[in-house]
Amino acid sequence: MGSYLNPGNFSFRGSLRSKIYIDKSKLIARTNEALCTEQKYICVSRPRRFGKSMAANMLAAYYDRSEHTNELFENLKISKDQSYRENLNRYDVIKINIQEFLSMTGTVEEMLEMLKNYLISDFKEAYPKILLRDEKNLIQVMKDVFSYTKCPFVILIDEWDCLFREYKQDKEEQKKYLDFLCAWLKDKDYVALAYMTGILPIKKYGSHSALNMFTEYSMTNPREMAEYFGFTEEEVKVLCKKFKRNFEETRAWYDGYELVAIAGEDKICYSIYSPKSVVDAMLSGVFDNYWNQTETYEALKSYIKLNFDGLKDAVVRMLAGDKVQINTGTFSNDMTSFQGKDDVLTLLIHLGYLSYHWPDKTVTIPNKEVSQEYINAISTMDWSEVTASVEDSRKLLEALWNMDERAVAEGIDKAHKEISILQYNNENALSCTINLAFYFAREYYTIVRELPTGKGFADVCFIPREIHLDKPAVLIELKWDKSAAGALSQIKEKQYTDTLKQYQGNLLLVGINYDKITKEHTCVIEKAYKGYCSLPCQSLR
């Protein structure tokens, strides 16, 4: 094992040599602001493969005073910041990965003992002339080193929360670990910066708040760290241009994480992409599900099958493209203490299975890639009605393209009966059923609910993505206990087609009505050509 004190810059050099490297060095300006202040305790939580470890390697290379690394940073964004020279290679750096130590030991006590022994050994090797008052006490050793060097430490802890994922049920072991971190880091003059990364936030584990000195930068409240983990939309556009990949397709597959930062009085909304998946798609040229190479749908399955009131309904609604209201405030930041569905959904935000929309406090499934993980999980559960609806959606889409009104109406009837858990009492519930019934449409389309038009909102719109322009666009108007013909008339009277006037392909106009007496749907479909002169198809009533 290498040294944990001043580990060098080998890992960061590897990142810079990679085929794809996105410059996130302005993160250093944020950590420089925190050095030796009350804000020196930072915890960043993001899903797996969101660039957390790469960022820690960058910070180690920048602060490590045993190296001269100006050559690595002189062409990066941070070099233009006024704090750049002031802090470059000025600190002793400790960089540890808790997962590494946990994997080599059997208990938390053994892990902590090994960690302390390795660090003390590194200090004794680096500073052999320092008289250590207690060679077995890590805190005292660091006090002695700091007293001698007058140089405080930048402490980087990666995978800080893995213990809470490995020892999910053992509260005593968790408490030992938290007490160690608190004693080691809190109110210590030798700490210039304590920077931790993981998947879970750290604010609360039951009533134990040992680490309340940390400021959290999480998926639900990223603050000013929002743009530094994951790829922003602008960064992805640059990559698509460089590698000649279709941006619209990239967005459909890997976008969807909405992170909001507040700058003064301004609200900045970032559209964040899953970085590992984008890199794989750029290098391979294949848009596919790369998520399951680092996560398994079995993990997702274990949470969405929990028996909490409203959880299944929420998942089904989100599969249909709905937003679901959520209260993140009751989440205990662990993986077992769930009080209800909102706690489960909040965990899924931190794991990357859901996107959190801060302005309206709702969650959605972020993109096509993650949506496929839900389908994979549900296909192995006893949610057979949802699986059947998704499988039938391919045939239903073909019926729509063929303008087979009866087949479309019958297919929606079937989906409605299968997804009986959804309360079916208004047009919004009807819209949810329609979207799940046409689940397969997202293979070809960007699906927009309540598309703004000049004279109102079109209920559902299927817009073909760039590589699927051979498919017709679709405008769907929904009615509850009225008439399908009336729905179609509304599309024409309110000129909903005007909002798609830039689209030059074929367009289908669809009216769907649910009759609450017969409990059946009816459907009418018309085709509109370029210029949108509507041509009614032969009714199949």
Coordinates of C-alpha atoms in Angstrom, one line a residue:
M1 CA 0.0 0.0 0.0
G2 CA 1.3 3.5 -0.8
S3 CA 1.6 6.4 1.5
Y4 CA -1.5 8.2 2.7
L5 CA 0.4 11.3 3.6
N6 CA 1.2 13.5 0.6
P7 CA 0.2 10.7 -1.9
G8 CA 1.4 12.7 -5.0
N9 CA -0.4 13.3 -8.3
F10 CA -0.1 10.0 -10.2
S11 CA -3.9 9.4 -10.2
F12 CA -4.7 12.9 -11.4
R13 CA -2.1 12.7 -14.1
G14 CA -3.9 9.6 -15.3
S15 CA -7.2 11.5 -15.5
L16 CA -5.6 14.3 -17.5
R17 CA -4.2 11.7 -20.0
S18 CA -7.7 10.1 -20.5
K19 CA -9.4 10.3 -23.9
I20 CA -12.1 12.4 -22.2
Y21 CA -11.3 14.8 -19.5
I22 CA -13.7 17.6 -18.4
D23 CA -12.1 20.4 -16.5
K24 CA -13.7 20.7 -13.1
S25 CA -10.8 22.5 -11.5
K26 CA -12.8 25.5 -10.5
L27 CA -13.9 23.3 -7.6
I28 CA -10.5 24.1 -6.1
A29 CA -11.5 27.8 -5.9
R30 CA -14.5 26.7 -3.7
T31 CA -12.3 24.6 -1.4
N32 CA -9.7 27.4 -1.2
E33 CA -12.4 29.7 0.1
A34 CA -13.1 27.2 2.9
L35 CA -9.4 26.7 4.0
C36 CA -8.9 27.5 7.7
T37 CA -12.4 28.9 8.1
E38 CA -15.5 27.8 9.9
Q39 CA -16.5 26.3 6.5
K40 CA -13.5 24.0 6.3
Y41 CA -15.7 20.9 6.8
I42 CA -17.1 19.8 3.4
C43 CA -19.1 16.7 2.5
V44 CA -20.1 16.1 -1.1
S45 CA -22.6 13.2 -1.7
R46 CA -23.4 12.0 -5.2
P47 CA -24.3 8.7 -6.8
R48 CA -21.6 6.2 -7.9
R49 CA -19.5 7.2 -10.9
F50 CA -20.2 10.9 -10.6
G51 CA -16.6 12.0 -10.5
K52 CA -16.2 12.1 -6.7
S53 CA -12.9 10.2 -6.5
M54 CA -11.4 12.0 -9.5
A55 CA -12.1 15.3 -7.8
A56 CA -10.4 14.1 -4.6
N57 CA -7.4 13.1 -6.7
M58 CA -7.3 16.5 -8.2
L59 CA -7.4 18.2 -4.8
A60 CA -4.6 16.0 -3.5
A61 CA -2.4 16.9 -6.5
Y62 CA -3.1 20.6 -6.0
Y63 CA -2.5 20.9 -2.3
D64 CA 0.3 18.3 -1.8
R65 CA 3.4 20.3 -0.7
S66 CA 5.7 17.4 -1.5
E67 CA 5.2 18.0 -5.2
H68 CA 5.4 20.8 -7.8
T69 CA 2.3 20.5 -9.9
N70 CA 2.0 23.8 -11.7
E71 CA 2.5 22.0 -15.0
L72 CA -0.7 20.0 -14.3
F73 CA -2.9 23.0 -13.6
E74 CA -1.5 25.8 -15.7
N75 CA -3.8 25.2 -18.6
L76 CA -6.9 24.5 -16.4
K77 CA -9.6 26.9 -15.4
I78 CA -8.3 27.2 -11.8
S79 CA -5.0 28.8 -13.0
K80 CA -7.0 32.0 -13.7
D81 CA -8.3 32.2 -10.2
Q82 CA -6.6 34.7 -7.8
S83 CA -6.3 32.0 -5.1
Y84 CA -4.4 29.6 -7.4
R85 CA -0.8 30.5 -6.6
E86 CA -1.5 31.2 -2.9
N87 CA -2.5 27.6 -2.1
L88 CA -0.7 25.5 -4.8
N89 CA 1.5 22.8 -3.1
R90 CA 1.2 24.5 0.3
Y91 CA -0.3 21.8 2.6
D92 CA 0.4 18.3 4.0
V93 CA -2.3 16.1 2.4
I94 CA -3.9 13.0 3.9
K95 CA -5.9 11.0 1.4
I96 CA -7.7 7.8 2.5
N97 CA -10.4 5.6 1.0
I98 CA -12.5 4.1 3.8
Q99 CA -13.7 1.2 1.5
E100 CA -10.1 0.1 1.1
F101 CA -9.5 -0.2 4.8
L102 CA -12.9 -1.8 5.5
S103 CA -12.2 -4.5 2.9
M104 CA -9.0 -5.5 4.7
T105 CA -10.5 -5.9 8.1
G106 CA -13.4 -7.8 9.8
T107 CA -14.8 -5.2 12.2
V108 CA -15.0 -1.4 12.5
E109 CA -12.7 -1.5 15.4
E110 CA -10.0 -3.3 13.4
M111 CA -10.5 -1.0 10.5
L112 CA -10.0 2.1 12.6
E113 CA -6.9 0.6 14.3
M114 CA -5.4 -0.2 10.9
L115 CA -6.2 3.3 9.6
K116 CA -4.5 4.9 12.7
N117 CA -1.4 2.7 12.5
Y118 CA -0.9 3.3 8.8
L119 CA -1.2 7.1 9.2
I120 CA 1.1 7.2 12.2
S121 CA 3.7 5.1 10.3
D122 CA 3.6 7.6 7.4
F123 CA 4.1 10.5 9.8
K124 CA 7.1 8.9 11.5
E125 CA 8.7 8.1 8.1
A126 CA 8.1 11.7 6.8
Y127 CA 9.2 13.5 9.9
P128 CA 11.7 11.3 11.7
K129 CA 13.2 14.2 13.7
I130 CA 10.0 15.2 15.4
L131 CA 9.7 14.1 19.0
L132 CA 6.3 12.4 19.3
R133 CA 4.7 12.5 22.8
D134 CA 2.5 9.5 22.2
E135 CA 3.4 7.4 19.1
K136 CA 0.1 5.4 19.4
N137 CA -2.3 8.3 19.5
L138 CA -3.1 9.6 16.0
I139 CA -4.5 12.9 17.2
Q140 CA -1.5 13.6 19.4
V141 CA 0.9 12.7 16.6
M142 CA -0.8 15.1 14.3
K143 CA -0.7 17.9 16.9
D144 CA 3.0 17.3 17.3
V145 CA 3.6 17.4 13.5
F146 CA 1.5 20.5 13.1
S147 CA 3.4 22.2 16.1
Y148 CA 6.7 21.4 14.3
T149 CA 5.8 22.3 10.7
K150 CA 3.2 25.1 11.3
C151 CA 1.5 23.6 8.3
P152 CA -2.1 22.4 8.8
F153 CA -3.5 19.3 7.0
V154 CA -5.9 18.9 4.0
I155 CA -7.7 15.7 4.9
L156 CA -9.5 14.0 2.0
I157 CA -11.8 11.0 2.8
D158 CA -13.3 9.1 -0.1
E159 CA -16.2 6.6 0.3
W160 CA -16.6 8.0 3.8
D161 CA -20.1 6.4 4.1
C162 CA -19.3 2.9 2.9
L163 CA -19.5 1.7 6.5
F164 CA -23.1 2.7 6.7
R165 CA -23.8 0.7 3.5
E166 CA -21.9 -2.3 4.7
Y167 CA -23.0 -2.3 8.4
K168 CA -26.6 -1.2 7.7
Q169 CA -28.1 -2.6 10.8
D170 CA -25.3 -2.2 13.3
K171 CA -25.8 1.1 15.1
E172 CA -23.1 0.5 17.6
E173 CA -20.5 0.0 14.9
Q174 CA -21.7 3.1 13.1
K175 CA -21.4 5.2 16.3
K176 CA -17.8 4.0 16.9
Y177 CA -16.9 5.3 13.4
L178 CA -18.7 8.6 13.8
D179 CA -17.1 9.1 17.2
F180 CA -13.7 8.5 15.7
L181 CA -14.2 11.0 12.9
C182 CA -15.5 13.6 15.3
A183 CA -12.6 13.2 17.7
W184 CA -10.1 13.3 14.8
L185 CA -11.5 16.3 12.9
K186 CA -13.8 18.5 15.0
D187 CA -12.3 21.7 16.4
K188 CA -8.8 20.7 15.5
D189 CA -6.3 23.5 14.6
Y190 CA -4.3 21.1 12.5
V191 CA -7.2 20.8 10.1
A192 CA -7.1 23.3 7.2
L193 CA -9.7 21.4 5.2
A194 CA -11.7 18.2 5.9
Y195 CA -13.3 17.1 2.6
M196 CA -15.4 13.9 2.5
T197 CA -17.2 12.3 -0.4
G198 CA -19.7 9.5 -0.5
I199 CA -23.2 8.5 -1.6
L200 CA -25.2 9.4 1.5
P201 CA -25.4 12.7 3.3
I202 CA -24.1 12.9 6.8
K203 CA -26.5 15.2 8.7
K204 CA -28.3 12.7 10.9
Y205 CA -28.0 9.1 11.9
G206 CA -30.8 8.7 14.4
S207 CA -30.2 11.2 17.2
H208 CA -26.4 11.0 16.8
S209 CA -25.1 14.3 15.3
A210 CA -21.4 13.9 15.9
L211 CA -20.5 15.4 12.5
N212 CA -22.7 18.5 12.6
M213 CA -19.7 20.8 11.7
F214 CA -19.9 19.6 8.1
T215 CA -21.6 21.5 5.3
E216 CA -23.4 19.1 3.0
Y217 CA -23.5 19.4 -0.8
S218 CA -26.0 16.7 -1.8
M219 CA -28.3 15.7 -4.6
T220 CA -31.1 17.5 -2.8
N221 CA -29.1 20.6 -1.9
P222 CA -26.0 20.9 -4.0
R223 CA -25.4 24.6 -3.2
E224 CA -22.5 26.0 -5.1
M225 CA -21.0 22.6 -5.8
A226 CA -23.8 21.7 -8.3
E227 CA -21.7 22.0 -11.5
Y228 CA -18.6 20.2 -10.4
F229 CA -19.9 16.6 -10.3
G230 CA -21.5 15.0 -13.3
F231 CA -21.4 16.7 -16.7
T232 CA -23.3 19.9 -17.5
E233 CA -25.3 20.2 -20.7
E234 CA -22.8 22.6 -22.2
E235 CA -20.0 20.1 -21.5
V236 CA -22.0 17.3 -23.1
K237 CA -22.7 19.4 -26.2
V238 CA -19.0 20.0 -26.6
L239 CA -18.3 16.2 -26.3
C240 CA -21.0 15.4 -28.8
K241 CA -19.5 17.8 -31.3
K242 CA -16.0 16.4 -30.8
F243 CA -17.0 12.8 -31.1
K244 CA -19.7 13.4 -33.7
R245 CA -22.5 11.9 -31.5
N246 CA -26.1 12.9 -31.6
F247 CA -26.8 15.3 -28.7
E248 CA -30.6 14.8 -28.7
E249 CA -30.1 11.0 -28.2
T250 CA -27.5 11.6 -25.5
R251 CA -29.9 13.8 -23.7
A252 CA -32.7 11.3 -23.8
W253 CA -30.4 8.5 -22.5
Y254 CA -28.3 10.2 -19.8
D255 CA -29.7 13.6 -18.8
G256 CA -32.3 14.4 -16.2
Y257 CA -30.6 15.2 -12.9
E258 CA -31.8 18.7 -12.0
L259 CA -29.5 20.4 -9.5
V260 CA -30.3 23.9 -8.3
A261 CA -27.7 26.4 -6.9
I262 CA -28.4 29.8 -5.5
A263 CA -26.0 32.7 -6.4
G264 CA -27.1 35.8 -4.5
E265 CA -30.7 36.3 -5.4
D266 CA -30.4 34.2 -8.6
K267 CA -31.4 30.6 -8.9
I268 CA -29.2 28.6 -11.3
C269 CA -30.6 25.3 -12.6
Y270 CA -28.1 22.8 -13.9
S271 CA -29.1 19.9 -16.1
I272 CA -26.6 17.2 -15.0
Y273 CA -25.7 14.1 -17.0
S274 CA -24.4 10.8 -15.7
P275 CA -20.7 11.1 -16.6
K276 CA -19.7 7.5 -16.7
S277 CA -22.5 6.7 -19.2
V278 CA -21.8 9.7 -21.3
V279 CA -18.1 8.8 -21.6
D280 CA -18.9 5.2 -22.5
A281 CA -21.4 6.4 -25.2
M282 CA -19.0 8.9 -26.6
L283 CA -16.1 6.4 -26.9
S284 CA -18.2 3.5 -28.2
G285 CA -20.7 5.3 -30.3
V286 CA -23.4 3.2 -28.9
F287 CA -26.3 4.6 -26.8
D288 CA -27.0 1.9 -24.3
N289 CA -27.6 1.2 -20.6
Y290 CA -24.1 1.5 -19.0
W291 CA -25.6 2.1 -15.5
N292 CA -25.9 -1.6 -14.8
Q293 CA -22.1 -2.0 -15.1
T294 CA -21.7 -0.2 -11.7
E295 CA -25.1 -0.8 -10.1
T296 CA -27.5 -3.7 -10.3
Y297 CA -31.3 -3.5 -10.6
E298 CA -31.4 -5.9 -7.6
A299 CA -30.5 -2.9 -5.3
L300 CA -33.3 -0.9 -6.8
K301 CA -35.7 -3.8 -6.5
S302 CA -35.0 -4.2 -2.8
Y303 CA -36.3 -0.7 -2.1
I304 CA -39.3 -0.3 -4.4
K305 CA -40.8 -3.5 -3.3
L306 CA -41.0 -2.3 0.4
N307 CA -44.5 -2.3 1.7
F308 CA -45.1 1.4 2.2
D309 CA -48.5 3.0 1.4
G310 CA -48.3 4.8 -1.9
L311 CA -44.8 3.6 -2.9
K312 CA -45.9 1.4 -5.8
D313 CA -48.4 4.0 -7.0
A314 CA -45.6 6.6 -7.0
V315 CA -43.2 4.3 -9.0
V316 CA -45.9 3.5 -11.6
R317 CA -46.7 7.2 -12.0
M318 CA -43.1 8.1 -12.5
L319 CA -42.7 5.3 -15.1
A320 CA -45.5 7.1 -16.9
G321 CA -43.5 10.3 -16.8
D322 CA -45.3 11.9 -13.8
K323 CA -43.7 14.0 -11.1
V324 CA -44.4 12.8 -7.5
Q325 CA -44.5 15.2 -4.5
I326 CA -42.0 14.3 -1.8
N327 CA -40.9 15.4 1.7
T328 CA -37.2 14.8 2.0
G329 CA -37.0 16.1 5.6
T330 CA -37.8 12.9 7.4
F331 CA -35.0 10.9 5.8
S332 CA -32.5 9.6 8.4
N333 CA -29.6 9.4 5.9
D334 CA -29.2 5.7 6.3
M335 CA -30.4 2.7 4.3
T336 CA -32.7 1.0 6.8
S337 CA -34.6 3.6 8.9
F338 CA -37.6 4.2 6.6
Q339 CA -40.7 5.8 8.1
G340 CA -42.7 5.8 4.8
K341 CA -42.5 6.0 1.0
D342 CA -40.9 9.5 1.1
D343 CA -37.9 8.2 2.9
V344 CA -37.4 5.4 0.3
L345 CA -37.8 7.9 -2.5
T346 CA -35.3 10.2 -0.9
L347 CA -32.7 7.4 -0.7
L348 CA -33.3 6.7 -4.4
I349 CA -32.4 10.4 -5.1
H350 CA -29.1 9.9 -3.4
L351 CA -28.4 6.6 -5.2
G352 CA -29.1 8.3 -8.6
Y353 CA -32.4 6.4 -9.3
L354 CA -34.5 9.6 -9.1
S355 CA -34.0 13.3 -9.9
Y356 CA -35.1 15.8 -7.3
H357 CA -36.7 19.0 -8.5
W358 CA -36.1 21.5 -5.7
P359 CA -38.4 24.3 -6.8
D360 CA -41.6 22.2 -6.5
K361 CA -40.2 19.4 -4.2
T362 CA -41.0 16.6 -6.7
V363 CA -39.1 13.6 -8.0
T364 CA -39.0 11.9 -11.4
I365 CA -37.1 9.1 -13.1
P366 CA -34.2 11.0 -14.8
N367 CA -33.7 9.4 -18.1
K368 CA -34.1 6.4 -20.4
E369 CA -31.1 4.6 -19.0
V370 CA -32.4 4.7 -15.4
S371 CA -35.9 4.0 -16.5
Q372 CA -34.7 0.7 -18.0
E373 CA -33.3 -0.2 -14.6
Y374 CA -36.8 0.2 -13.1
I375 CA -38.2 -2.1 -15.9
N376 CA -35.5 -4.6 -15.2
A377 CA -36.3 -4.6 -11.5
I378 CA -40.1 -4.7 -12.0
S379 CA -39.8 -7.6 -14.5
T380 CA -38.5 -9.9 -11.7
M381 CA -41.1 -8.8 -9.1
D382 CA -44.8 -9.6 -8.7
W383 CA -45.8 -6.4 -10.5
S384 CA -47.0 -8.4 -13.5
E385 CA -49.7 -5.9 -14.4
V386 CA -47.0 -3.1 -14.9
T387 CA -44.7 -5.5 -16.8
A388 CA -47.6 -6.5 -19.1
S389 CA -48.5 -2.9 -19.8
V390 CA -44.9 -2.1 -20.8
E391 CA -44.6 -5.2 -23.0
D392 CA -47.9 -4.4 -24.7
S393 CA -46.8 -0.8 -25.4
R394 CA -44.8 -1.8 -28.5
K395 CA -48.0 -3.2 -30.2
L396 CA -50.0 -0.2 -29.1
L397 CA -47.5 2.2 -30.6
E398 CA -47.6 0.3 -33.9
A399 CA -51.5 0.5 -33.8
L400 CA -51.2 4.2 -33.4
W401 CA -48.8 4.5 -36.4
N402 CA -51.3 2.4 -38.4
M403 CA -54.1 4.7 -37.3
D404 CA -56.0 1.7 -35.9
E405 CA -58.5 3.5 -33.7
R406 CA -60.1 0.4 -32.3
A407 CA -56.8 -1.3 -31.4
V408 CA -55.6 1.9 -29.7
A409 CA -58.8 2.2 -27.7
E410 CA -58.7 -1.5 -26.7
G411 CA -55.0 -1.3 -25.8
I412 CA -55.6 1.7 -23.5
D413 CA -58.6 -0.2 -21.9
K414 CA -56.3 -3.1 -21.2
A415 CA -53.6 -0.9 -19.7
H416 CA -56.2 0.8 -17.5
K417 CA -57.5 -2.5 -16.1
E418 CA -53.9 -3.7 -15.6
I419 CA -52.8 -0.6 -13.8
S420 CA -55.9 -0.5 -11.5
I421 CA -53.8 0.8 -8.6
L422 CA -54.0 4.3 -10.1
Q423 CA -57.0 6.4 -9.0
Y424 CA -58.9 7.0 -12.2
N425 CA -61.1 10.0 -11.7
N426 CA -59.8 12.9 -13.9
E427 CA -57.8 13.8 -17.0
N428 CA -54.5 13.7 -15.1
A429 CA -55.0 10.1 -14.2
L430 CA -56.0 9.4 -17.8
S431 CA -52.8 11.1 -18.9
C432 CA -50.8 8.9 -16.6
T433 CA -52.4 5.7 -18.0
I434 CA -51.8 6.9 -21.6
N435 CA -48.2 7.6 -21.0
L436 CA -47.5 4.2 -19.4
A437 CA -49.5 2.5 -22.1
F438 CA -47.3 4.1 -24.7
Y439 CA -44.1 3.5 -22.7
F440 CA -42.3 2.2 -25.7
A441 CA -42.8 5.5 -27.5
R442 CA -39.8 6.9 -25.6
E443 CA -37.6 4.7 -27.8
Y444 CA -38.2 7.1 -30.6
Y445 CA -39.8 10.2 -29.2
T446 CA -39.3 13.1 -26.7
I447 CA -42.6 12.9 -24.8
V448 CA -43.9 16.3 -23.5
R449 CA -46.9 16.5 -21.3
E450 CA -48.9 19.7 -21.4
L451 CA -47.0 21.2 -24.3
P452 CA -47.6 25.0 -24.3
T453 CA -49.4 26.2 -27.4
G454 CA -50.7 29.6 -28.4
K455 CA -54.2 28.9 -27.1
G456 CA -53.7 26.4 -24.2
F457 CA -51.8 23.2 -23.6
A458 CA -51.8 20.0 -25.7
D459 CA -52.2 17.2 -23.2
V460 CA -49.5 14.9 -24.6
C461 CA -47.1 15.4 -27.5
F462 CA -44.7 12.8 -29.1
I463 CA -41.9 14.6 -30.9
P464 CA -39.6 12.3 -32.9
R465 CA -35.9 12.6 -32.0
E466 CA -33.5 13.6 -34.8
I467 CA -32.5 10.0 -35.7
H468 CA -36.2 8.9 -35.8
L469 CA -37.7 11.5 -38.1
D470 CA -39.3 8.8 -40.2
K471 CA -41.8 8.4 -37.4
P472 CA -44.8 10.8 -37.3
A473 CA -45.2 13.4 -34.5
V474 CA -48.3 12.8 -32.4
L475 CA -50.6 15.4 -30.6
I476 CA -53.0 13.7 -28.1
E477 CA -55.9 15.5 -26.5
L478 CA -57.6 13.7 -23.6
K479 CA -61.2 14.0 -22.4
W480 CA -62.9 12.7 -19.3
D481 CA -66.5 11.6 -19.9
K482 CA -67.0 13.7 -23.0
S483 CA -66.1 12.6 -26.5
A484 CA -63.0 11.7 -28.5
A485 CA -64.3 13.7 -31.5
G486 CA -64.6 16.7 -29.2
A487 CA -61.0 16.2 -28.1
L488 CA -59.9 16.2 -31.8
S489 CA -61.9 19.3 -32.5
Q490 CA -60.2 21.1 -29.6
I491 CA -56.7 20.4 -31.2
K492 CA -57.9 22.1 -34.4
E493 CA -59.9 24.9 -32.9
K494 CA -57.1 26.0 -30.6
Q495 CA -54.5 25.4 -33.3
Y496 CA -52.3 23.2 -31.2
T497 CA -50.4 22.2 -34.4
D498 CA -49.0 25.7 -34.7
T499 CA -46.5 24.9 -31.9
L500 CA -45.0 22.2 -34.2
K501 CA -44.8 24.4 -37.3
Q502 CA -41.0 24.0 -37.5
Y503 CA -41.5 20.2 -37.7
Q504 CA -41.8 19.1 -41.3
G505 CA -42.7 15.5 -41.0
N506 CA -46.0 13.7 -40.7
L507 CA -48.3 14.5 -37.8
L508 CA -51.0 12.4 -36.2
L509 CA -53.8 14.1 -34.3
V510 CA -55.4 11.9 -31.6
G511 CA -58.5 12.4 -29.5
I512 CA -59.1 10.0 -26.6
N513 CA -62.1 9.9 -24.2
Y514 CA -62.9 7.8 -21.2
D515 CA -66.6 7.1 -20.6
K516 CA -67.1 6.6 -16.8
I517 CA -70.4 4.7 -17.5
T518 CA -69.1 2.1 -19.9
K519 CA -65.6 2.3 -18.4
E520 CA -64.2 2.2 -21.9
H521 CA -62.0 4.5 -24.0
T522 CA -62.8 5.7 -27.5
C523 CA -60.2 7.0 -29.9
V524 CA -60.2 9.0 -33.2
I525 CA -57.1 9.6 -35.2
E526 CA -56.4 12.0 -38.1
K527 CA -53.3 12.5 -40.2
A528 CA -52.0 16.0 -40.9
Y529 CA -49.4 16.4 -43.7
K530 CA -46.9 19.2 -44.1
G531 CA -48.9 22.4 -43.7
Y532 CA -51.2 20.5 -41.4
C533 CA -54.2 20.1 -43.6
S534 CA -56.0 17.5 -41.5
L535 CA -57.2 14.4 -43.4
P536 CA -59.6 12.2 -41.4
C537 CA -59.0 8.5 -41.5
Q538 CA -61.8 6.0 -41.9
S539 CA -63.5 5.7 -38.5
L540 CA -63.3 2.2 -37.0
R541 CA -66.0 2.7 -34.4

